[in-house]
PDB file of C-alpha atoms in Angstrom:
ATOM      1  CA  UNK A   1     -15.504   1.744 -28.742  1.00 64.00           C
ATOM      2  CA  UNK A   2     -13.808   4.977 -27.751  1.00 81.00           C
ATOM      3  CA  UNK A   3     -12.546   5.329 -24.212  1.00 86.00           C
ATOM      4  CA  UNK A   4     -11.097   8.835 -24.471  1.00 88.00           C
ATOM      5  CA  UNK A   5     -13.462  10.253 -21.850  1.00 88.00           C
ATOM      6  CA  UNK A   6     -12.626   7.480 -19.373  1.00 88.00           C
ATOM      7  CA  UNK A   7      -8.865   7.907 -19.918  1.00 93.00           C
ATOM      8  CA  UNK A   8      -8.950  11.688 -19.527  1.00 92.00           C
ATOM      9  CA  UNK A   9     -11.125  11.561 -16.417  1.00 91.00           C
ATOM     10  CA  UNK A  10      -9.027   8.837 -14.777  1.00 91.00           C
ATOM     11  CA  UNK A  11      -5.785  10.705 -15.504  1.00 94.00           C
ATOM     12  CA  UNK A  12      -7.124  14.008 -14.154  1.00 91.00           C
ATOM     13  CA  UNK A  13      -8.311  12.407 -10.923  1.00 88.00           C
ATOM     14  CA  UNK A  14      -5.082  10.436 -10.468  1.00 89.00           C
ATOM     15  CA  UNK A  15      -2.759  13.471 -10.631  1.00 87.00           C
ATOM     16  CA  UNK A  16      -2.495  13.869  -6.815  1.00 81.00           C
ATOM     17  CA  UNK A  17      -1.515  10.190  -6.588  1.00 85.00           C
ATOM     18  CA  UNK A  18       1.111  10.758  -9.293  1.00 88.00           C
ATOM     19  CA  UNK A  19       2.729  13.462  -7.161  1.00 81.00           C
ATOM     20  CA  UNK A  20       3.054  11.097  -4.209  1.00 80.00           C
ATOM     21  CA  UNK A  21       3.764   7.763  -5.912  1.00 86.00           C
ATOM     22  CA  UNK A  22       6.452   9.049  -8.271  1.00 88.00           C
ATOM     23  CA  UNK A  23       8.468  10.555  -5.406  1.00 84.00           C
ATOM     24  CA  UNK A  24       8.010   7.695  -2.963  1.00 85.00           C
ATOM     25  CA  UNK A  25       8.588   5.127  -5.728  1.00 89.00           C
ATOM     26  CA  UNK A  26      11.819   6.915  -6.641  1.00 89.00           C
ATOM     27  CA  UNK A  27      12.923   6.690  -3.011  1.00 85.00           C
ATOM     28  CA  UNK A  28      12.131   2.963  -2.993  1.00 87.00           C
ATOM     29  CA  UNK A  29      14.233   2.397  -6.124  1.00 90.00           C
ATOM     30  CA  UNK A  30      17.168   4.320  -4.673  1.00 88.00           C
ATOM     31  CA  UNK A  31      16.949   2.454  -1.386  1.00 84.00           C
ATOM     32  CA  UNK A  32      16.754  -0.951  -3.087  1.00 88.00           C
ATOM     33  CA  UNK A  33      19.925  -0.523  -5.151  1.00 89.00           C
ATOM     34  CA  UNK A  34      21.738   1.077  -2.208  1.00 84.00           C
ATOM     35  CA  UNK A  35      21.698  -2.418  -0.669  1.00 83.00           C
ATOM     36  CA  UNK A  36      23.438  -3.763  -3.808  1.00 85.00           C
ATOM     37  CA  UNK A  37      20.355  -5.395  -5.303  1.00 89.00           C
ATOM     38  CA  UNK A  38      20.015  -5.265  -9.129  1.00 91.00           C
ATOM     39  CA  UNK A  39      17.980  -2.367 -10.504  1.00 93.00           C
ATOM     40  CA  UNK A  40      15.495  -4.591 -12.355  1.00 94.00           C
ATOM     41  CA  UNK A  41      14.111  -5.873  -9.052  1.00 92.00           C
ATOM     42  CA  UNK A  42      12.445  -2.482  -8.579  1.00 92.00           C
ATOM     43  CA  UNK A  43      10.205  -2.651 -11.704  1.00 94.00           C
ATOM     44  CA  UNK A  44       9.539  -6.367 -11.158  1.00 94.00           C
ATOM     45  CA  UNK A  45       8.403  -5.795  -7.565  1.00 91.00           C
ATOM     46  CA  UNK A  46       6.344  -2.757  -8.585  1.00 92.00           C
ATOM     47  CA  UNK A  47       4.706  -4.781 -11.356  1.00 93.00           C
ATOM     48  CA  UNK A  48       3.932  -8.019  -9.512  1.00 90.00           C
ATOM     49  CA  UNK A  49       3.774  -6.992  -5.829  1.00 86.00           C
ATOM     50  CA  UNK A  50       2.676  -3.348  -6.095  1.00 87.00           C
ATOM     51  CA  UNK A  51       2.408  -2.707  -2.368  1.00 82.00           C
ATOM     52  CA  UNK A  52       4.494   0.281  -1.313  1.00 75.00           C
ATOM     53  CA  UNK A  53       4.793  -0.475   2.386  1.00 74.00           C
ATOM     54  CA  UNK A  54       5.410  -4.161   1.782  1.00 78.00           C
ATOM     55  CA  UNK A  55       8.094  -3.443  -0.814  1.00 82.00           C
ATOM     56  CA  UNK A  56       9.981  -1.279   1.656  1.00 78.00           C
ATOM     57  CA  UNK A  57       9.580  -3.955   4.324  1.00 75.00           C
ATOM     58  CA  UNK A  58      10.777  -6.595   1.839  1.00 79.00           C
ATOM     59  CA  UNK A  59      14.179  -4.897   1.615  1.00 78.00           C
ATOM     60  CA  UNK A  60      14.641  -5.467   5.330  1.00 72.00           C
ATOM     61  CA  UNK A  61      13.445  -9.050   4.924  1.00 73.00           C
ATOM     62  CA  UNK A  62      16.078  -9.648   2.248  1.00 74.00           C
ATOM     63  CA  UNK A  63      18.835  -8.183   4.393  1.00 72.00           C
ATOM     64  CA  UNK A  64      17.809 -10.022   7.533  1.00 67.00           C
ATOM     65  CA  UNK A  65      17.342 -13.280   5.567  1.00 67.00           C
ATOM     66  CA  UNK A  66      13.973 -13.632   7.276  1.00 65.00           C
ATOM     67  CA  UNK A  67      12.199 -16.987   7.219  1.00 66.00           C
ATOM     68  CA  UNK A  68       9.226 -17.724   4.968  1.00 69.00           C
ATOM     69  CA  UNK A  69       6.811 -17.823   7.909  1.00 70.00           C
ATOM     70  CA  UNK A  70       7.958 -14.423   9.178  1.00 69.00           C
ATOM     71  CA  UNK A  71       7.632 -12.968   5.676  1.00 72.00           C
ATOM     72  CA  UNK A  72       4.196 -14.500   5.105  1.00 75.00           C
ATOM     73  CA  UNK A  73       2.828 -13.342   8.469  1.00 72.00           C
ATOM     74  CA  UNK A  74       4.207  -9.832   8.200  1.00 71.00           C
ATOM     75  CA  UNK A  75       2.995  -9.494   4.597  1.00 73.00           C
ATOM     76  CA  UNK A  76      -0.473 -10.630   5.575  1.00 73.00           C
ATOM     77  CA  UNK A  77      -0.721  -8.210   8.461  1.00 69.00           C
ATOM     78  CA  UNK A  78       0.751  -5.272   6.544  1.00 69.00           C
ATOM     79  CA  UNK A  79      -1.813  -5.706   3.754  1.00 71.00           C
ATOM     80  CA  UNK A  80      -4.724  -7.054   5.783  1.00 69.00           C
ATOM     81  CA  UNK A  81      -6.623  -3.771   5.522  1.00 64.00           C
ATOM     82  CA  UNK A  82      -6.794  -4.145   1.734  1.00 70.00           C
ATOM     83  CA  UNK A  83      -8.883  -7.309   2.123  1.00 71.00           C
ATOM     84  CA  UNK A  84     -11.566  -5.154   3.710  1.00 67.00           C
ATOM     85  CA  UNK A  85     -11.199  -2.604   0.916  1.00 72.00           C
ATOM     86  CA  UNK A  86     -11.997  -5.337  -1.589  1.00 75.00           C
ATOM     87  CA  UNK A  87     -15.021  -6.553   0.356  1.00 74.00           C
ATOM     88  CA  UNK A  88     -16.483  -3.050   0.520  1.00 74.00           C
ATOM     89  CA  UNK A  89     -16.144  -2.658  -3.258  1.00 82.00           C
ATOM     90  CA  UNK A  90     -17.617  -6.002  -4.329  1.00 80.00           C
ATOM     91  CA  UNK A  91     -20.881  -4.364  -5.370  1.00 81.00           C
ATOM     92  CA  UNK A  92     -19.100  -1.631  -7.317  1.00 84.00           C
ATOM     93  CA  UNK A  93     -16.880  -4.174  -9.119  1.00 85.00           C
ATOM     94  CA  UNK A  94     -19.747  -6.585  -9.784  1.00 84.00           C
ATOM     95  CA  UNK A  95     -20.046  -5.781 -13.495  1.00 84.00           C
ATOM     96  CA  UNK A  96     -16.369  -5.320 -14.292  1.00 87.00           C
ATOM     97  CA  UNK A  97     -15.965  -8.796 -15.831  1.00 88.00           C
ATOM     98  CA  UNK A  98     -12.436  -9.829 -16.742  1.00 91.00           C
ATOM     99  CA  UNK A  99     -11.044  -6.583 -15.335  1.00 92.00           C
ATOM    100  CA  UNK A 100     -12.084  -7.491 -11.771  1.00 90.00           C
ATOM    101  CA  UNK A 101      -8.921  -9.482 -10.802  1.00 89.00           C
ATOM    102  CA  UNK A 102      -6.693  -6.559 -11.773  1.00 92.00           C
ATOM    103  CA  UNK A 103      -8.944  -4.026 -10.034  1.00 91.00           C
ATOM    104  CA  UNK A 104      -8.692  -6.046  -6.818  1.00 88.00           C
ATOM    105  CA  UNK A 105      -4.916  -6.543  -7.217  1.00 88.00           C
ATOM    106  CA  UNK A 106      -4.347  -2.815  -7.787  1.00 89.00           C
ATOM    107  CA  UNK A 107      -6.467  -1.647  -4.869  1.00 87.00           C
ATOM    108  CA  UNK A 108      -4.060   0.487  -2.837  1.00 85.00           C
ATOM    109  CA  UNK A 109      -4.976   2.927  -0.071  1.00 79.00           C
ATOM    110  CA  UNK A 110      -4.918   5.864  -2.465  1.00 82.00           C
ATOM    111  CA  UNK A 111      -6.877   4.136  -5.243  1.00 87.00           C
ATOM    112  CA  UNK A 112      -9.482   3.035  -2.720  1.00 83.00           C
ATOM    113  CA  UNK A 113      -9.724   6.601  -1.395  1.00 77.00           C
ATOM    114  CA  UNK A 114     -10.319   7.951  -4.910  1.00 81.00           C
ATOM    115  CA  UNK A 115     -12.871   5.277  -5.790  1.00 82.00           C
ATOM    116  CA  UNK A 116     -14.887   5.900  -2.627  1.00 75.00           C
ATOM    117  CA  UNK A 117     -14.707   9.697  -2.418  1.00 69.00           C
ATOM    118  CA  UNK A 118     -14.906  10.917  -6.035  1.00 69.00           C
ATOM    119  CA  UNK A 119     -18.439  11.022  -7.388  1.00 70.00           C
ATOM    120  CA  UNK A 120     -18.706   8.988 -10.586  1.00 67.00           C
ATOM    121  CA  UNK A 121     -19.694  10.648 -13.838  1.00 74.00           C
ATOM    122  CA  UNK A 122     -22.808   8.763 -14.980  1.00 76.00           C
ATOM    123  CA  UNK A 123     -21.697   9.038 -18.607  1.00 81.00           C
ATOM    124  CA  UNK A 124     -18.498   7.093 -17.968  1.00 84.00           C
ATOM    125  CA  UNK A 125     -18.115   3.423 -18.777  1.00 88.00           C
ATOM    126  CA  UNK A 126     -17.466   2.524 -15.168  1.00 88.00           C
ATOM    127  CA  UNK A 127     -15.380  -0.597 -15.489  1.00 89.00           C
ATOM    128  CA  UNK A 128     -12.958   1.088 -17.905  1.00 92.00           C
ATOM    129  CA  UNK A 129     -12.800   4.203 -15.769  1.00 92.00           C
ATOM    130  CA  UNK A 130     -11.890   2.051 -12.742  1.00 92.00           C
ATOM    131  CA  UNK A 131      -9.336   0.175 -14.834  1.00 94.00           C
ATOM    132  CA  UNK A 132      -7.579   3.273 -16.150  1.00 94.00           C
ATOM    133  CA  UNK A 133      -7.550   4.910 -12.715  1.00 93.00           C
ATOM    134  CA  UNK A 134      -5.925   1.813 -11.205  1.00 94.00           C
ATOM    135  CA  UNK A 135      -3.494   1.442 -14.114  1.00 96.00           C
ATOM    136  CA  UNK A 136      -2.439   5.103 -13.986  1.00 95.00           C
ATOM    137  CA  UNK A 137      -1.736   4.840 -10.273  1.00 93.00           C
ATOM    138  CA  UNK A 138       0.348   1.688 -10.690  1.00 95.00           C
ATOM    139  CA  UNK A 139       2.236   3.223 -13.611  1.00 96.00           C
ATOM    140  CA  UNK A 140       3.291   6.167 -11.416  1.00 94.00           C
ATOM    141  CA  UNK A 141       4.696   3.793  -8.819  1.00 93.00           C
ATOM    142  CA  UNK A 142       6.307   1.596 -11.487  1.00 95.00           C
ATOM    143  CA  UNK A 143       7.971   4.510 -13.312  1.00 96.00           C
ATOM    144  CA  UNK A 144       9.108   6.212 -10.098  1.00 93.00           C
ATOM    145  CA  UNK A 145      10.688   3.072  -8.645  1.00 94.00           C
ATOM    146  CA  UNK A 146      12.338   2.135 -11.950  1.00 96.00           C
ATOM    147  CA  UNK A 147      13.845   5.589 -12.414  1.00 95.00           C
ATOM    148  CA  UNK A 148      15.035   5.609  -8.810  1.00 91.00           C
ATOM    149  CA  UNK A 149      16.741   2.227  -9.253  1.00 93.00           C
ATOM    150  CA  UNK A 150      18.390   3.238 -12.547  1.00 94.00           C
ATOM    151  CA  UNK A 151      19.593   6.576 -11.198  1.00 92.00           C
ATOM    152  CA  UNK A 152      20.842   4.936  -8.014  1.00 88.00           C
ATOM    153  CA  UNK A 153      22.733   2.307 -10.037  1.00 89.00           C
ATOM    154  CA  UNK A 154      24.555   4.841 -12.172  1.00 89.00           C
ATOM    155  CA  UNK A 155      25.101   7.839  -9.946  1.00 82.00           C
ATOM    156  CA  UNK A 156      26.810   7.998  -6.585  1.00 76.00           C
ATOM    157  CA  UNK A 157      24.045   8.914  -4.235  1.00 68.00           C
ATOM    158  CA  UNK A 158      24.126   9.431  -0.511  1.00 70.00           C
ATOM    159  CA  UNK A 159      21.162   7.398   0.714  1.00 66.00           C
ATOM    160  CA  UNK A 160      21.829   8.012   4.385  1.00 68.00           C
ATOM    161  CA  UNK A 161      18.491   8.481   6.064  1.00 67.00           C
ATOM    162  CA  UNK A 162      16.523   7.377   2.995  1.00 64.00           C
ATOM    163  CA  UNK A 163      15.234   4.348   4.884  1.00 62.00           C
ATOM    164  CA  UNK A 164      13.206   6.829   6.916  1.00 68.00           C
ATOM    165  CA  UNK A 165      10.843   7.065   3.934  1.00 64.00           C
ATOM    166  CA  UNK A 166       9.285   3.792   5.097  1.00 61.00           C
ATOM    167  CA  UNK A 167       8.750   5.212   8.563  1.00 67.00           C
ATOM    168  CA  UNK A 168       7.295   8.358   6.989  1.00 70.00           C
ATOM    169  CA  UNK A 169       4.932   6.243   4.892  1.00 62.00           C
ATOM    170  CA  UNK A 170       3.664   4.381   7.941  1.00 66.00           C
ATOM    171  CA  UNK A 171       3.270   7.613   9.902  1.00 74.00           C
ATOM    172  CA  UNK A 172       1.127   9.054   7.110  1.00 70.00           C
ATOM    173  CA  UNK A 173      -0.955   5.868   6.905  1.00 63.00           C
ATOM    174  CA  UNK A 174      -1.351   5.856  10.680  1.00 72.00           C
ATOM    175  CA  UNK A 175      -2.542   9.474  10.702  1.00 76.00           C
ATOM    176  CA  UNK A 176      -5.029   8.755   7.913  1.00 67.00           C
ATOM    177  CA  UNK A 177      -6.314   5.695   9.768  1.00 67.00           C
ATOM    178  CA  UNK A 178      -6.746   7.739  12.937  1.00 75.00           C
ATOM    179  CA  UNK A 179      -8.671  10.428  11.060  1.00 73.00           C
ATOM    180  CA  UNK A 180     -11.036   7.775   9.729  1.00 67.00           C
ATOM    181  CA  UNK A 181     -11.391   5.741  12.913  1.00 68.00           C
ATOM    182  CA  UNK A 182     -11.263   8.521  15.524  1.00 73.00           C
ATOM    183  CA  UNK A 183     -10.628   5.944  18.252  1.00 78.00           C
ATOM    184  CA  UNK A 184      -7.321   6.119  20.205  1.00 82.00           C
ATOM    185  CA  UNK A 185      -7.517   2.589  21.661  1.00 84.00           C
ATOM    186  CA  UNK A 186      -6.061   0.616  18.678  1.00 81.00           C
ATOM    187  CA  UNK A 187      -3.206   3.111  18.353  1.00 83.00           C
ATOM    188  CA  UNK A 188      -2.486   2.983  22.094  1.00 87.00           C
ATOM    189  CA  UNK A 189      -2.445  -0.810  21.934  1.00 87.00           C
ATOM    190  CA  UNK A 190      -0.003  -0.740  19.031  1.00 84.00           C
ATOM    191  CA  UNK A 191       2.297   1.681  20.856  1.00 88.00           C
ATOM    192  CA  UNK A 192       2.288  -0.317  24.094  1.00 89.00           C
ATOM    193  CA  UNK A 193       2.872  -3.610  22.261  1.00 87.00           C
ATOM    194  CA  UNK A 194       5.796  -2.099  20.335  1.00 87.00           C
ATOM    195  CA  UNK A 195       7.466  -0.814  23.501  1.00 90.00           C
ATOM    196  CA  UNK A 196       7.053  -4.146  25.279  1.00 90.00           C
ATOM    197  CA  UNK A 197       8.488  -6.049  22.298  1.00 85.00           C
ATOM    198  CA  UNK A 198      11.369  -3.572  21.992  1.00 87.00           C
ATOM    199  CA  UNK A 199      12.333  -4.188  25.614  1.00 89.00           C
ATOM    200  CA  UNK A 200      11.796  -7.964  25.787  1.00 88.00           C
ATOM    201  CA  UNK A 201      12.899  -9.489  22.454  1.00 83.00           C
ATOM    202  CA  UNK A 202      15.692  -9.020  19.863  1.00 80.00           C
ATOM    203  CA  UNK A 203      15.029  -6.474  17.135  1.00 72.00           C
ATOM    204  CA  UNK A 204      14.705  -9.140  14.388  1.00 66.00           C
ATOM    205  CA  UNK A 205      11.749 -10.705  16.263  1.00 70.00           C
ATOM    206  CA  UNK A 206      10.162  -7.439  17.321  1.00 76.00           C
ATOM    207  CA  UNK A 207       7.670  -7.193  14.443  1.00 71.00           C
ATOM    208  CA  UNK A 208       6.110 -10.614  14.935  1.00 72.00           C
ATOM    209  CA  UNK A 209       5.936 -10.218  18.735  1.00 80.00           C
ATOM    210  CA  UNK A 210       4.398  -6.751  18.366  1.00 81.00           C
ATOM    211  CA  UNK A 211       1.737  -7.985  15.944  1.00 75.00           C
ATOM    212  CA  UNK A 212       0.894 -11.025  18.098  1.00 80.00           C
ATOM    213  CA  UNK A 213       0.690  -8.969  21.288  1.00 86.00           C
ATOM    214  CA  UNK A 214      -1.433  -6.328  19.545  1.00 83.00           C
ATOM    215  CA  UNK A 215      -3.886  -9.003  18.392  1.00 80.00           C
ATOM    216  CA  UNK A 216      -4.162 -10.383  21.930  1.00 87.00           C
ATOM    217  CA  UNK A 217      -4.800  -6.915  23.368  1.00 87.00           C
ATOM    218  CA  UNK A 218      -7.329  -6.086  20.640  1.00 82.00           C
ATOM    219  CA  UNK A 219      -9.153  -9.346  21.433  1.00 81.00           C
ATOM    220  CA  UNK A 220      -9.102  -8.499  25.147  1.00 84.00           C
ATOM    221  CA  UNK A 221     -10.546  -5.016  24.525  1.00 81.00           C
ATOM    222  CA  UNK A 222     -12.884  -6.065  21.691  1.00 76.00           C
ATOM    223  CA  UNK A 223     -16.053  -5.301  23.676  1.00 75.00           C
ATOM    224  CA  UNK A 224     -14.928  -1.745  24.398  1.00 73.00           C
ATOM    225  CA  UNK A 225     -13.890  -1.254  20.765  1.00 70.00           C
ATOM    226  CA  UNK A 226     -17.276  -2.483  19.545  1.00 68.00           C
ATOM    227  CA  UNK A 227     -19.086  -0.083  21.886  1.00 67.00           C
ATOM    228  CA  UNK A 228     -17.147   2.876  20.510  1.00 62.00           C
TER     229      UNK A 228
END
């Protein structure tokens, strides 16, 4: 069985992701070692967690010595959207056999966007094409974060302001979500909840309070959201 066509097609389509993941992964690696964590944590996290936003958030968890419940709740909420990605692709992944668990694990925002917007070539062996596309994307993140951690461990590097890369990532995700949803209410709720939490609770509890308050407000306005 030759898979040359699937590999070439997956690589060609994944090039835009390579441009983003390699740079952002490098920033993650640099940021991780700047907090005096060992460099090998970067490849391990990129291999077994593989969730860009959550990996950045995890650095703050480590520093703040956050509790398991806080970590579990925040992780669930940060990656909740990917549960819906998986549900929407169940039909597409139906015949992927033993590759399905990895395809679901590797389903990031960018991989999902490629899988749902690029028209499949009917001559491709679909499950292998999906596999190589997912694997290429993860390899970009893995290589970028590993190189960033190694470089940061061996070269004096001024990382001042680098933590803003997480904020930049969330801003980009937020803009993309708004473009897809075209409904200002959820974003207004998130902004209001964040401001209230910022004023009323300590900064280390702000995330959980913001998420909880946002859920309450979304439940309160659910009828209006459904109508729109």
